[in-house]
Coordinates of C-alpha atoms in Angstrom, one line a residue:
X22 CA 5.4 11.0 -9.2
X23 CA 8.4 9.4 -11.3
X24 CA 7.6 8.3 -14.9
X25 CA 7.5 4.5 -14.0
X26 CA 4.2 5.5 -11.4
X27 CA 2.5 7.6 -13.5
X28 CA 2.8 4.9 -16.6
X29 CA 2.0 2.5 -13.2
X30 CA -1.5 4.0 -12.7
X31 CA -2.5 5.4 -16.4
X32 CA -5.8 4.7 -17.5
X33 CA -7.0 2.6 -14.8
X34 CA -10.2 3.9 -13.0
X35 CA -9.4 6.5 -10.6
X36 CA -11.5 6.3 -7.1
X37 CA -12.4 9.2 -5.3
X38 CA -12.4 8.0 -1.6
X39 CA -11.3 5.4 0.2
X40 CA -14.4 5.2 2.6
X41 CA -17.3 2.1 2.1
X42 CA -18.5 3.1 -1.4
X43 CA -15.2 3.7 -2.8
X44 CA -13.9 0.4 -1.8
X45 CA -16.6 -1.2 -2.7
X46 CA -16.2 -0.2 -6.1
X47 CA -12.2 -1.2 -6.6
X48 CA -13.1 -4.6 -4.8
X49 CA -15.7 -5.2 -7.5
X50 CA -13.0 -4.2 -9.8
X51 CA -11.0 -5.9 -8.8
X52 CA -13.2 -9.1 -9.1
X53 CA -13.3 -8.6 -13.0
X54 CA -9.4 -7.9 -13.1
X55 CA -9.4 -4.4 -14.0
X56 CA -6.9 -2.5 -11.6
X57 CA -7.9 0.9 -10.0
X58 CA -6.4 3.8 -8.5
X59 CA -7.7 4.9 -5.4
X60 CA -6.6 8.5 -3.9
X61 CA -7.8 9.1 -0.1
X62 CA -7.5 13.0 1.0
X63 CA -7.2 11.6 4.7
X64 CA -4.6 9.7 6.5
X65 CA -6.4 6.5 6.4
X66 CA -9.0 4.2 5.3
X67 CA -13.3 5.9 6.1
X68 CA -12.1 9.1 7.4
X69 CA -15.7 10.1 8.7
X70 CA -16.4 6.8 10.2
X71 CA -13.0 7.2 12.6
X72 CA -13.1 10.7 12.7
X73 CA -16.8 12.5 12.4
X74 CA -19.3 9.7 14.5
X75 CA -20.2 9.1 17.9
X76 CA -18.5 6.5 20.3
X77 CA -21.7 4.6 20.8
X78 CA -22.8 4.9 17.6
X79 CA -23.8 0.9 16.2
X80 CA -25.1 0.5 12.7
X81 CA -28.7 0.8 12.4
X82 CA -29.6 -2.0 9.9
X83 CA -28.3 -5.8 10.8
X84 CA -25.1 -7.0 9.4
X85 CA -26.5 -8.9 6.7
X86 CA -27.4 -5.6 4.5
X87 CA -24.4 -3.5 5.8
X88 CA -21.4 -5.9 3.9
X89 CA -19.8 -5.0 1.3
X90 CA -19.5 -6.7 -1.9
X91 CA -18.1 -10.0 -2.4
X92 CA -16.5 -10.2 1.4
X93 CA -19.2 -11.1 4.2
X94 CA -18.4 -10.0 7.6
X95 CA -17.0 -12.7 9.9
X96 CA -19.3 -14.7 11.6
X97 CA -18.1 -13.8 15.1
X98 CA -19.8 -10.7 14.2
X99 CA -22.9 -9.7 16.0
X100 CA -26.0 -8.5 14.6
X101 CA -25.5 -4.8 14.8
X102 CA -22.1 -4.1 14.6
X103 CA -20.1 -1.3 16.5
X104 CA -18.5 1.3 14.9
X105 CA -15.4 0.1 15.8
X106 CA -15.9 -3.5 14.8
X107 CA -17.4 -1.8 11.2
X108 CA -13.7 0.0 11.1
X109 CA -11.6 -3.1 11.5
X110 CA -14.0 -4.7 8.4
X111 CA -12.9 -2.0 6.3
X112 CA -9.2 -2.5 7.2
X113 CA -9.6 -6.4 6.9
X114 CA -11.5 -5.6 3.5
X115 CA -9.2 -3.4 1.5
X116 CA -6.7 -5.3 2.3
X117 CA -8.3 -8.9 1.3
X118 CA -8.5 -6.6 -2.3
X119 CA -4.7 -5.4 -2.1
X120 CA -6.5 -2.2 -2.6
X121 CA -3.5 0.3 -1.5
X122 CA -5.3 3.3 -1.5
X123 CA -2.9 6.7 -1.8
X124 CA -3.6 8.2 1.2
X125 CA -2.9 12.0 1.8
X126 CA -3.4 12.4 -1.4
X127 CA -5.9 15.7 -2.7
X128 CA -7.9 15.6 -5.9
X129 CA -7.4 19.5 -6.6
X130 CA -8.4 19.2 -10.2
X131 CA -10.4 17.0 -12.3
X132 CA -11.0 17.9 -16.0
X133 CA -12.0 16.3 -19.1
X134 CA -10.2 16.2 -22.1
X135 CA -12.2 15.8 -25.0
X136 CA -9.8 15.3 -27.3
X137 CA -8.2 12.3 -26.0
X138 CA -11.7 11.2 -24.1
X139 CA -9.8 11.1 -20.5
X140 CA -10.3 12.6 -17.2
X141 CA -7.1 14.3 -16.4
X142 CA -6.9 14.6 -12.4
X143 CA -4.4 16.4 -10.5
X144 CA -3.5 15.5 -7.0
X145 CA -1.9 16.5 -4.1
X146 CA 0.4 14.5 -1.5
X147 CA 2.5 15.2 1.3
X148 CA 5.8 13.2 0.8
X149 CA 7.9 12.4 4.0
X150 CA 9.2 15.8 4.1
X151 CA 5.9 17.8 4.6
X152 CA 6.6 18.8 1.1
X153 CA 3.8 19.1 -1.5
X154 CA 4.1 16.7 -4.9
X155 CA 1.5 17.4 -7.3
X156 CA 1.0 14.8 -9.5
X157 CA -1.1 13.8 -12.8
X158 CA -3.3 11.1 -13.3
X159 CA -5.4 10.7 -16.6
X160 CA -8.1 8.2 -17.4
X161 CA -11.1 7.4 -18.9
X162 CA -13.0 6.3 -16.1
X163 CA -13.5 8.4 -12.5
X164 CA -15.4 7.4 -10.1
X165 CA -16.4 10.3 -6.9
X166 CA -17.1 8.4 -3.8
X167 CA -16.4 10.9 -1.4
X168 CA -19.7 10.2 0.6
X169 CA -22.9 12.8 0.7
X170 CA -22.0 13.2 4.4
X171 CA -18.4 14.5 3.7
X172 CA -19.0 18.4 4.9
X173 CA -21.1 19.2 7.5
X174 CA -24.0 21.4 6.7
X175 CA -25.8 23.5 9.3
X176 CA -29.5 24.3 9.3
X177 CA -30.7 27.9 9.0
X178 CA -31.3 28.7 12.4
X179 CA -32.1 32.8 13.0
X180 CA -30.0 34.3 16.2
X181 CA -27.8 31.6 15.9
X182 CA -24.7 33.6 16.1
X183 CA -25.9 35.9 18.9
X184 CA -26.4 32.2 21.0
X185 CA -23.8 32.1 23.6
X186 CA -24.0 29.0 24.6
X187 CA -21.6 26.4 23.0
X188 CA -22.8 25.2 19.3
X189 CA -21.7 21.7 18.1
X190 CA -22.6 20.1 15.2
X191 CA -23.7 16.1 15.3
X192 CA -20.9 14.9 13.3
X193 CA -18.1 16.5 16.2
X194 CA -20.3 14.8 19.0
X195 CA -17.7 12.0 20.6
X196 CA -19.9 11.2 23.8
X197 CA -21.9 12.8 26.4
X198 CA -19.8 12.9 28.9
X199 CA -19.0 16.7 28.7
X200 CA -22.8 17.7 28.8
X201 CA -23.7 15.7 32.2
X202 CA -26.4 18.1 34.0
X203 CA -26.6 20.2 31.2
X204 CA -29.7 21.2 29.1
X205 CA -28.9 20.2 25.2
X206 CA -31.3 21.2 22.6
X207 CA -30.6 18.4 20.1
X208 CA -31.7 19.9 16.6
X209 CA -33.3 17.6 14.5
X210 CA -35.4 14.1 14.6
X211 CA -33.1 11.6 12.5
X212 CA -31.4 7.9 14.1
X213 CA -28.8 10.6 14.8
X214 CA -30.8 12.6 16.7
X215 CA -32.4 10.0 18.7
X216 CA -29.4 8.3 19.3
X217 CA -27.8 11.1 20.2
X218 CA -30.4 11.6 23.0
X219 CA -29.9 8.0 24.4
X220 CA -26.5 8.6 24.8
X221 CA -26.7 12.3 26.6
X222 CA -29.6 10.2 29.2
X223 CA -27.1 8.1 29.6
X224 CA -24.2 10.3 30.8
X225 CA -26.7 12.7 33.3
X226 CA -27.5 15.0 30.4
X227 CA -31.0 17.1 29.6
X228 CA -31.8 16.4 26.0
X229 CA -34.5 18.4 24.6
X230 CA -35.6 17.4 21.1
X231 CA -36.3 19.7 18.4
X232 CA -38.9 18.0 16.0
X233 CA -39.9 19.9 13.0
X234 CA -41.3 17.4 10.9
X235 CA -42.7 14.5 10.8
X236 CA -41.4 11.0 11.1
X237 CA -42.0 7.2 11.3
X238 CA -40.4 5.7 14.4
X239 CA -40.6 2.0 14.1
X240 CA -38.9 -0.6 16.5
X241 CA -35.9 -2.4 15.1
X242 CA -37.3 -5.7 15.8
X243 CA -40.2 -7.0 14.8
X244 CA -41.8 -11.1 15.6
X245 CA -38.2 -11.7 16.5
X246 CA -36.2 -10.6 13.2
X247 CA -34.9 -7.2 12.2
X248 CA -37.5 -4.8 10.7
X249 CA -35.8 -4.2 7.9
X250 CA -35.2 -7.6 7.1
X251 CA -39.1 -8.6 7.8
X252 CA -39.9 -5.5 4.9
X253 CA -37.5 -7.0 2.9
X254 CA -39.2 -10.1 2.8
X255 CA -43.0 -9.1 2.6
X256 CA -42.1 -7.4 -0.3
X257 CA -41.7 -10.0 -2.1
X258 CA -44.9 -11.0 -1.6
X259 CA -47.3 -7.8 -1.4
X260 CA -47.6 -4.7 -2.1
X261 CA -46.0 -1.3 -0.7
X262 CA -48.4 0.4 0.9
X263 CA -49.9 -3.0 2.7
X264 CA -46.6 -3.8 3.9
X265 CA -46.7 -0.2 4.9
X266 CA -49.8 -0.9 7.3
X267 CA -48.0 -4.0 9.0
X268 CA -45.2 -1.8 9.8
X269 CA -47.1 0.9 11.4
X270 CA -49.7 -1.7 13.0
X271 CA -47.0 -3.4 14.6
X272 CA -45.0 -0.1 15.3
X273 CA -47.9 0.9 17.6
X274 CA -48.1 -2.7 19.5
X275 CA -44.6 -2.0 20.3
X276 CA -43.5 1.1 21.0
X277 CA -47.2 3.0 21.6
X278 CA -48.8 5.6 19.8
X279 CA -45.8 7.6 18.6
X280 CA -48.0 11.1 18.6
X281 CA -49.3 11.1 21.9
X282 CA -45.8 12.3 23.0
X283 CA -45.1 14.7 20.3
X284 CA -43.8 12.2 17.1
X285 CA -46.5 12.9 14.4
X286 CA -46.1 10.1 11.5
X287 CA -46.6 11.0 7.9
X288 CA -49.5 9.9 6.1
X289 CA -47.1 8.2 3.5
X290 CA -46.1 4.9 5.3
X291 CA -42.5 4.5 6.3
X292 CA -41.4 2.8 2.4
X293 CA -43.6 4.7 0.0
X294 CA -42.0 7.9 1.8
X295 CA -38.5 6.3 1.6
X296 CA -39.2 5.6 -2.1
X297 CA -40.9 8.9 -2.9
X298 CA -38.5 11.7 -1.1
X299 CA -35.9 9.4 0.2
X300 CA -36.9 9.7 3.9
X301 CA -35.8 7.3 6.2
X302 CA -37.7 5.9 9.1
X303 CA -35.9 6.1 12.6
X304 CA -35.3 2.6 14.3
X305 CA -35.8 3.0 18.0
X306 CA -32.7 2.2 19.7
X307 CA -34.4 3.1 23.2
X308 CA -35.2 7.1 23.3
X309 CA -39.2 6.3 22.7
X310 CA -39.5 4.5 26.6
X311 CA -37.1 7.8 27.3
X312 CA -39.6 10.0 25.9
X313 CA -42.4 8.7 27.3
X314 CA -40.7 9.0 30.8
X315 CA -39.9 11.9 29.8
X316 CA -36.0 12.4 30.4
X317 CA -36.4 13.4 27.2
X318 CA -38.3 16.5 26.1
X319 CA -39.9 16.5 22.6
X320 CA -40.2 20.3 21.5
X321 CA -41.1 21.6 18.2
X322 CA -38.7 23.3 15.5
X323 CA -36.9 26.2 16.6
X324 CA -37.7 29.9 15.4
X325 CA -35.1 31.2 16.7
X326 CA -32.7 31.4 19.0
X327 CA -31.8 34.4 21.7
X328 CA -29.3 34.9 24.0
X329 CA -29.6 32.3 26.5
X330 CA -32.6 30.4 25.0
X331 CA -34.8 28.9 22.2
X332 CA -38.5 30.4 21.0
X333 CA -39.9 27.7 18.7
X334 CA -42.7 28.2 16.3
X335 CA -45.5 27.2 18.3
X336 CA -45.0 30.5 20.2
X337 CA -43.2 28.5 23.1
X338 CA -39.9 30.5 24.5
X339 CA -37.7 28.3 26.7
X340 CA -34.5 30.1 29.2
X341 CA -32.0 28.0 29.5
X342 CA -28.7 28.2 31.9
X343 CA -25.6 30.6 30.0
X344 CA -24.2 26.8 29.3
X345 CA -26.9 25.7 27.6
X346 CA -25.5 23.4 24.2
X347 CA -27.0 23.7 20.5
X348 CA -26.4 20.6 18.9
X349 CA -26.7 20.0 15.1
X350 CA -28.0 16.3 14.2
X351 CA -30.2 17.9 11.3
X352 CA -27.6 19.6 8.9
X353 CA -27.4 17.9 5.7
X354 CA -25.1 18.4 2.4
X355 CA -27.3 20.1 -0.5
X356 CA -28.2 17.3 -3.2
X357 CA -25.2 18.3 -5.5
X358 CA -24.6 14.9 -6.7
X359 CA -26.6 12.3 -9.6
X360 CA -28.0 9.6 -7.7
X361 CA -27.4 6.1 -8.5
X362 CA -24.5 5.0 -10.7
X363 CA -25.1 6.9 -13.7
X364 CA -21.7 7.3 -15.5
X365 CA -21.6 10.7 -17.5
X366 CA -19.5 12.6 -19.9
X367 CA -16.4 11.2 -19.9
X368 CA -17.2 7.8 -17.9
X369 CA -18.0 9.8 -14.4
X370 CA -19.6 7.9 -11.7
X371 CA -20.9 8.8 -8.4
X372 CA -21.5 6.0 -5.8
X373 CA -22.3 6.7 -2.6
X374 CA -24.9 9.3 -2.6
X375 CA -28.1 7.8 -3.6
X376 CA -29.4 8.4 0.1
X377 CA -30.0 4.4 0.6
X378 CA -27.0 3.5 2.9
X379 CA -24.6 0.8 2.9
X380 CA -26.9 -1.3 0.7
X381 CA -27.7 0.7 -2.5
X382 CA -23.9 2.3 -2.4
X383 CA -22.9 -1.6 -2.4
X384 CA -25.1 -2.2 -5.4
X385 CA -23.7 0.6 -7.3
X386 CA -20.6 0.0 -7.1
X387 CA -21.4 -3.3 -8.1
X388 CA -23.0 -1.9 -11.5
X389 CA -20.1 0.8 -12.0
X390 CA -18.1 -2.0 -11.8
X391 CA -19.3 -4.0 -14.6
X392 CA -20.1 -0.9 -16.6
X393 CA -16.2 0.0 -15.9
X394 CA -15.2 -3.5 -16.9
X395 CA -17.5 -3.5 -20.2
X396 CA -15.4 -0.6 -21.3
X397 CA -12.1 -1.6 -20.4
X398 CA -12.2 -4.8 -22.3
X399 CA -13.3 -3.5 -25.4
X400 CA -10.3 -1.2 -24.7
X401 CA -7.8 -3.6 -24.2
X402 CA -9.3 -5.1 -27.6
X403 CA -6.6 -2.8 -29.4
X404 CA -3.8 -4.0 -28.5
X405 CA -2.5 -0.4 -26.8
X406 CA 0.3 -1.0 -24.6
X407 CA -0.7 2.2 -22.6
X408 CA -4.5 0.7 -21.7
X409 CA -3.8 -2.7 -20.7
X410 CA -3.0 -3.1 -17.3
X411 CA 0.6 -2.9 -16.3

């Protein structure tokens, strides 16, 4: 990086991903005129959303609490968008921001200097020639918003290298075209999961579920609005755990006793478990009538796995065909990460891993934002040429 960049980006808030939470925190920077850098590992803009989901995959929740900040989607929209549609958002959003992340573009260090109170951060790019420039950024403010779903993170299974079957973990699942007649064991009870499922039933596939613990499957309508949406509301008005009772009242009216085919709900309701241990309910997006007609199979957690097969811990052994397919929807990062917004030594941040979705990395980012902002202005308060933006 010449001098003229590196003067260019000094002491503006470096970004840390250029997927929804990280641009969701430069828009809002933008929106109080304090200029960020935003570096992007990956080629382009929400590497895991193009590269790591499912080609059917819609988003769960309705548009209304998957925007990001200060840019609705368009109204042409529908209610639950695709993933592609969600992709061409992101590209319409950054660039309503003039955002220009710096793609291909590595954070291999990240320090902080206490004597000069910065965050030195040296990166990595690929320049035209397939050559490696390391350059140096420095500021006071960095922000990680690399996503708590960035590596994937297999569960413990025992035997699972002696399977010989194929193993494939939910985040390299494209579609279920390549399992038709094939038995799947599908590890793991999330929206994934279930999803997941759907989409193998729909391509000739034999999903069998592996359900280890228990979970609140609720419909994602209810009286004609989203579920979500109706929570959202009654909130307002009454307490938790009554809301709570609606939701699993009306859960059973429409979609049946979840436990009579193997879906045991916790005795937390769907929110107080959500706001306790971060669980969140499953929105039936059609494997429940699939279940109960039993195209797919509800089995419990795996013990372990042999050769050819699956013994679970209920004492249950199934054989399945030498083609048989283990696939991962349950792996999940290890909770490395602060949740929330909380900026730490130095003016770190970390948006995007508080494990409430689109909605609470939105709000973040909104906060880091102004808590960013706050800072820079009573920075640019002494007159330093090097801290006002260039």
């Amino acid at each position: 990086m010449s001098t003229d960049t590196l003067m260019h980006h000094r002491y503006r808030p470096i970004v840390v991903g250029a997927g929804p939470s990280g641009l969701a925190v430069a828009a809002s920077l933008h929106q109080l005129s304090v200029p960020a850098v935003v570096v992007e590992k990956s080629d382009g803009i929400a590497s895991l959303w193009r590269h790591r989901t499912y080609d059917r995959l819609n988003l769960h929740l309705p548009k209304a609490f998957c925007q990001l900040p200060h840019l609705p989607f368009p109204a042409h929209f529908p209610e639950y968008l695709s993933r592609d549609q969600f992709l061409d958002y992101l590209h319409a959003y950054s660039a309503h921001f003039s955002l220009c992340p710096l793609f291909s573009c590595e954070v291999v260090d990240a320090r902080f200097d206490r004597a000069a109170s910065l965050w030195r951060v040296t990166t990595v790019r690929r320049s035209p020639y397939d050559l490696p420039v390391v350059e140096h950024l420095a500021s006071p403010w960095l922000v990680v918003s690399t996503g708590e779903n960035a590596e994937a993170v297999w569960p413990e299974v025992k035997g699972l290298k002696g399977f010989e079957g194929s193993v494939l973990h939910s985040s390299e699942y494209k579609s279920g075209k390549e399992f038709k007649s094939k038995k799947v064991l599908v590890v793991g009870c999330g929206n994934s999961g279930m999803e997941i499922c759907v989409d193998l039933c729909d391509h000739g596939a034999l999903p069998f579920l592996s359900v280890r613990n228990e979970v609140h499957v609720l419909p994602r309508k209810m009286l004609g609005v989203s579920t979500f949406g109706l929570a959202i509301k009654l909130l307002q008005w009454l307490p938790t755990r009554m809301v709570d009772k609606f939701l699993v009242i009306m859960a059973k009216m429409i979609i049946g006793d979840t436990e009579k085919f193997g879906l045991k709900r916790p005795k937390l309701g769907p929110l107080e478990l959500k706001n306790t241990i971060g669980k969140t309910p499953v929105l039936d997006v059609g494997a429940c009538s699939l279940i109960k007609s039993g195209k797919i199979k509800i089995v419990r957690e795996v013990e372990a796995l042999t050769n050819n097969g699956a013994r679970f811990v209920d004492g249950e052994e199934m054989e399945f065909d030498s083609d048989m397919d283990l696939l991962s929807a349950e792996g999940k990062p290890k909770n490395e990460f602060p949740s929330g917004c909380q900026g730490g030594e130095g003016g770190i941040y970390f948006v995007g891993f508080s494990g409430k979705g689109l909605l609470g990395s939105s709000a973040d980012a909104i906060k880091t934002a102004l808590h960013i902002s706050e800072a820079w202005k009573r920075l640019s308060k002494n007159k330093n040429k090097d801290i006002l933006p260039l």
